Coordinates of C-alpha atoms in Angstrom, one line a residue:
M1 CA -12.6 -9.6 -7.1
N2 CA -13.4 -7.4 -4.4
R3 CA -11.7 -4.4 -5.8
D4 CA -11.3 -2.7 -2.3
R5 CA -10.0 -5.8 -0.7
F6 CA -7.2 -7.2 -2.9
I7 CA -3.9 -7.1 -1.7
L8 CA -1.8 -4.0 -2.9
Q9 CA 1.3 -5.2 -4.1
Q10 CA 5.1 -4.2 -3.7
P11 CA 6.6 -7.0 -5.7
F12 CA 10.1 -6.0 -5.6
V13 CA 10.4 -6.3 -1.6
P14 CA 10.2 -10.1 -1.7
L15 CA 12.8 -10.2 -4.6
R16 CA 15.4 -8.3 -2.6
A17 CA 14.7 -9.3 1.0
D18 CA 15.4 -12.4 3.0
Q19 CA 12.9 -14.7 4.9
F20 CA 9.9 -12.7 3.7
H21 CA 6.5 -13.4 5.2
M22 CA 3.4 -11.8 4.6
M23 CA -0.4 -12.1 6.5
C24 CA -3.3 -10.8 4.7
T25 CA -6.2 -9.4 7.2
D26 CA -10.1 -9.0 7.0
R27 CA -9.6 -5.8 9.3
K28 CA -11.0 -2.5 7.8
D29 CA -8.1 -0.5 8.4
I30 CA -5.1 -3.0 7.9
S31 CA -4.5 -4.8 4.6
V32 CA -1.5 -6.8 5.4
F33 CA 1.3 -7.4 7.9
Y34 CA 4.9 -8.5 6.3
E35 CA 8.2 -9.2 7.7
F36 CA 11.7 -9.6 6.2
T37 CA 15.3 -9.5 6.8
I38 CA 18.4 -8.0 4.8
K39 CA 21.6 -9.7 5.3
D40 CA 25.0 -8.3 4.9
G41 CA 26.2 -8.3 1.4
N42 CA 22.5 -8.4 -0.2
E43 CA 20.9 -5.6 -1.8
Q44 CA 20.2 -2.8 0.6
M45 CA 18.0 -0.6 -1.6
M46 CA 14.3 -1.5 -1.8
Q47 CA 12.2 -0.5 -4.7
A48 CA 8.8 0.9 -3.7
V49 CA 6.0 1.4 -6.6
P50 CA 2.9 3.5 -6.1
D51 CA 0.0 1.8 -4.3
G52 CA -2.0 4.7 -2.9
A53 CA -1.5 3.3 0.8
V54 CA 0.7 4.3 3.8
D55 CA 3.0 1.7 5.5
L56 CA 4.4 1.7 9.2
L57 CA 7.9 -0.3 9.3
F58 CA 9.5 -1.2 12.4
S59 CA 13.1 -2.0 12.3
I60 CA 14.0 -4.2 15.2
G61 CA 17.6 -4.6 16.1
E62 CA 19.5 -6.1 18.9
S63 CA 19.3 -2.8 21.1
H64 CA 16.9 -0.7 19.3
V65 CA 13.4 -0.3 17.7
H66 CA 13.1 2.4 15.0
S67 CA 9.6 3.3 13.4
A68 CA 9.2 5.1 10.3
I69 CA 5.9 5.9 8.3
G70 CA 6.0 6.1 4.4
G71 CA 2.8 7.2 2.2
T72 CA 2.5 6.1 -1.3
V73 CA 5.4 7.1 -3.7
L74 CA 4.4 9.0 -6.8
G75 CA 6.5 6.8 -9.0
V76 CA 9.1 4.0 -8.7
K77 CA 11.5 5.0 -5.9
Q78 CA 14.7 3.4 -3.9
W79 CA 14.6 3.4 -0.4
S80 CA 17.6 2.7 1.6
M81 CA 17.2 -0.2 4.3
D82 CA 19.6 -1.2 7.3
I83 CA 20.8 -4.6 6.9
G84 CA 20.4 -7.0 10.0
G85 CA 17.7 -7.1 12.3
I86 CA 14.0 -7.7 11.4
H87 CA 12.0 -5.4 9.6
F88 CA 8.2 -5.5 10.4
G89 CA 5.7 -3.9 8.5
V90 CA 2.1 -2.8 8.6
R91 CA 0.2 -1.8 5.5
F92 CA -3.0 0.2 5.9
R93 CA -5.9 0.1 3.4
P94 CA -6.0 3.5 1.4
G95 CA -7.8 6.1 3.3
E96 CA -7.9 4.0 6.4
C97 CA -4.5 4.9 8.0
T98 CA -4.5 6.7 11.5
L99 CA -1.3 9.0 11.6
P100 CA 0.3 10.4 14.9
K101 CA -0.7 13.8 16.1
G102 CA 1.0 16.5 14.1
L103 CA 1.5 14.6 11.1
T104 CA -0.5 14.8 8.2
I105 CA -1.1 12.8 5.0
Q106 CA 0.9 15.0 2.9
D107 CA 4.0 14.6 5.2
V108 CA 4.1 11.2 4.4
V109 CA 3.4 10.9 0.7
N110 CA 6.5 10.2 -1.3
A111 CA 8.5 10.3 2.0
D112 CA 9.6 8.4 4.9
V113 CA 9.0 9.8 8.3
E114 CA 10.5 8.7 11.6
A115 CA 7.9 8.4 14.2
E116 CA 7.9 7.4 18.0
T117 CA 7.1 3.7 18.0
D118 CA 5.3 4.2 21.4
W119 CA 2.7 6.4 20.0
F120 CA 1.2 3.3 18.5
G121 CA 0.8 1.6 21.7
P122 CA 2.3 1.5 25.2
C123 CA 5.5 0.0 25.7
L124 CA 5.2 -1.2 21.9
A125 CA 8.9 -0.8 21.2
E126 CA 10.1 -3.2 24.2
R127 CA 7.2 -5.8 23.5
L128 CA 8.2 -6.0 19.8
A129 CA 11.8 -6.4 20.5
G130 CA 10.8 -9.3 22.9
C131 CA 8.9 -11.3 20.4
H132 CA 10.3 -14.3 18.6
T133 CA 8.2 -14.9 15.8
F134 CA 6.2 -12.9 13.1
A135 CA 3.0 -14.2 14.5
E136 CA 3.8 -12.7 17.9
R137 CA 4.7 -9.5 16.6
I138 CA 1.3 -9.1 14.6
E139 CA -0.6 -10.2 17.9
V140 CA 1.4 -7.5 20.0
F141 CA 0.9 -4.9 17.5
Q142 CA -2.6 -5.3 17.4
Q143 CA -3.2 -5.3 21.1
C144 CA -1.2 -2.1 21.5
F145 CA -2.7 -0.3 18.4
V146 CA -6.2 -1.0 19.5
H147 CA -5.8 0.6 22.9
A148 CA -3.5 3.4 21.8
V149 CA -5.2 5.0 18.8
Y150 CA -8.5 6.9 18.5
R151 CA -9.8 8.0 15.2
E152 CA -12.5 10.3 15.1
T153 CA -15.4 9.1 12.7
G154 CA -18.8 10.8 11.5
H155 CA -17.8 13.6 10.0
P156 CA -19.8 14.6 6.9
T157 CA -16.5 14.6 4.7
E158 CA -15.6 11.1 5.9
Y159 CA -18.5 9.7 4.0
L160 CA -18.1 11.6 0.8
E161 CA -14.4 10.5 0.6
S162 CA -15.6 6.9 1.2
Y163 CA -18.2 7.2 -1.5
M164 CA -15.6 8.6 -4.0
R165 CA -13.3 5.9 -3.3
R166 CA -15.9 3.2 -3.5
R167 CA -16.9 4.7 -7.0
I168 CA -13.2 4.6 -7.9
Y169 CA -12.9 1.0 -7.2
E170 CA -16.1 0.0 -8.9
S171 CA -15.1 1.7 -12.0
R172 CA -11.5 0.4 -11.9
G173 CA -10.1 3.9 -11.6
M174 CA -12.0 5.0 -14.8
I175 CA -14.7 7.1 -13.3
S176 CA -14.4 10.8 -14.3
M177 CA -14.4 14.0 -11.9
K178 CA -17.6 15.0 -13.9
A179 CA -19.3 11.8 -13.1
L180 CA -18.5 12.3 -9.3
T181 CA -19.6 16.0 -9.2
E182 CA -23.0 15.0 -10.7
E183 CA -23.4 12.1 -8.4
T184 CA -22.5 13.9 -5.4
G185 CA -23.8 17.5 -6.1
Y186 CA -20.2 19.0 -5.1
S187 CA -17.8 20.9 -7.0
A188 CA -14.8 19.3 -8.6
C189 CA -12.6 21.6 -6.5
Y190 CA -14.3 20.5 -3.2
L191 CA -14.1 17.0 -4.2
R192 CA -10.4 17.1 -4.9
R193 CA -9.8 19.0 -1.6
V194 CA -11.7 16.3 0.5
F195 CA -10.0 13.4 -1.1
G196 CA -6.6 15.0 -0.8
N197 CA -7.1 15.6 2.8
V198 CA -7.4 11.8 3.4
H199 CA -5.1 10.5 0.8
G200 CA -2.4 13.4 0.1
I201 CA -3.0 12.6 -3.6
S202 CA -5.6 13.7 -6.0
P203 CA -8.5 11.5 -7.2
K204 CA -6.8 11.1 -10.7
Q205 CA -3.5 9.9 -9.2
F206 CA -5.3 7.5 -7.0
E207 CA -7.2 5.9 -10.1
T208 CA -3.9 5.9 -12.0
F209 CA -2.2 4.0 -9.2
L210 CA -5.1 1.8 -8.7
R211 CA -5.0 0.8 -12.4
F212 CA -1.5 -0.1 -12.1
Q213 CA -2.0 -2.2 -9.0
Y214 CA -4.6 -4.1 -10.9
V215 CA -2.2 -5.0 -13.5
L216 CA 0.2 -6.4 -10.9
H217 CA -2.6 -8.4 -9.7
H218 CA -3.3 -9.9 -13.0
M219 CA -0.1 -10.5 -14.2
K220 CA 0.4 -12.6 -11.0
H221 CA -2.8 -14.3 -10.8
H222 CA -4.2 -14.6 -14.6
T223 CA -3.1 -15.5 -18.0
G224 CA -3.9 -13.4 -21.1
T225 CA -2.0 -11.2 -23.4
L226 CA -0.8 -7.6 -22.5
E227 CA -3.7 -6.2 -24.5
E228 CA -6.1 -8.2 -22.8
I229 CA -4.8 -7.5 -19.2
A230 CA -4.6 -3.6 -20.3
L231 CA -8.4 -3.7 -21.3
E232 CA -9.4 -5.5 -18.2
C233 CA -7.7 -3.1 -16.0
G234 CA -9.3 0.0 -17.4
Y235 CA -6.6 1.1 -19.8
Y236 CA -7.5 2.6 -23.3
D237 CA -5.1 0.1 -25.0
Q238 CA -1.5 -1.7 -24.4
S239 CA 0.5 1.3 -25.1
H240 CA -1.1 3.4 -22.5
M241 CA -0.8 0.4 -19.9
I242 CA 3.0 0.0 -20.9
K243 CA 3.6 3.8 -20.4
D244 CA 2.2 3.7 -16.9
F245 CA 3.8 0.4 -16.2
K246 CA 7.3 1.7 -17.0
K247 CA 6.9 5.0 -14.9
F248 CA 5.7 3.2 -11.9
S249 CA 7.9 0.1 -11.9
G250 CA 11.0 1.3 -13.8
T251 CA 10.7 -1.8 -16.0
T252 CA 8.6 -3.0 -19.0
P253 CA 6.0 -5.9 -18.3
E254 CA 8.2 -8.1 -20.4
Q255 CA 11.2 -7.5 -18.1
Y256 CA 8.9 -7.9 -15.1
Y257 CA 7.4 -11.3 -16.0
H258 CA 11.1 -12.6 -16.3
M259 CA 12.0 -10.8 -13.0
V260 CA 9.2 -11.5 -10.7
P261 CA 7.1 -14.7 -10.8
E262 CA 9.6 -17.5 -9.8
A263 CA 11.3 -15.2 -7.2
V264 CA 8.1 -14.1 -5.7
H265 CA 6.4 -17.6 -5.6
S266 CA 9.5 -19.1 -4.0
K267 CA 10.6 -16.5 -1.5
Q268 CA 6.9 -15.2 -0.5
M269 CA 4.9 -16.7 2.0
E270 CA 1.2 -15.9 2.3
V271 CA -0.6 -16.7 5.3
Q272 CA -4.3 -16.7 4.8

C-alpha cells in the first residue's frame, strides 16, 4: 500500500447520507471527490473522525450555493448538516490544501469555516448549481480551481515539511521526533513549528491520526485479529489501538464491525 496515497476515510458519512458517491483521484493535491444528499427525516448530524486532511464542502440548494472549509477534527465530532439539496465535497491530501487569503490552517482545524464560493473559481457557484451530475460537478470544479488558485512553491520549509510527512508515512506513524531531528539537522522545536504551519497540528498528532486511519483501512479491506491489525498499523498492542479507536470513532472496534461493513458496501459507490 502506498501509504501517502491510500484513501483517508470518513466511514460514518455513507451511513447517514443518501445517494453517497465517491471518486478517487491521482492528483497530488486532491484525494477524493464525494457527493451525498440528506433527506428530510433522516439523521442530520454527520459524525467526523480525525484524518489530518482538509475538506471543502459545497451545499447546493435550489436558490443558493454555500461553501465551507473544515480541517481535521481532533476527536470524534458531530457536524450539523442541512437537509435537502446536494452536498459536494473535495478532500485534499494532508499538507496539500490551498486556503483562501486571510485564512490559516489553524483557523480550520476542528472547525467549519464559511468561505466565498467564487474564491475557488470564477462563477463557480453558478456553474455548480447548473450541473446535473456528480461527474459534471467534478469537471467544473477542476476547471475553475486550476485557473483560480495559485500556490507558491519552492520555499525551503516546504521541502522540510514534505520530508517529515514522507518519513511519517514510511514509518506508519511511528518515527520519533529524535529521529527526525537527527535526520534533518533541525531542532525539534523548529520541526514542530514548520509542520504546524502546514497542518495546524503537531507531528505527533498527525502520526496518531494516521495510525487510526490505517486501522480503518485494514478493518475494511483485510482480515485478521484486532491484535494483528494493531501491530500491522504501528500500535504497541491491542489495548493501545482500542483506546485510540474509541477516542477517535466514539465506538469500539467490535461495535464498528457491526455498524459499518454492510452499510458502507451497500451505500458507497467508488469510481476508480
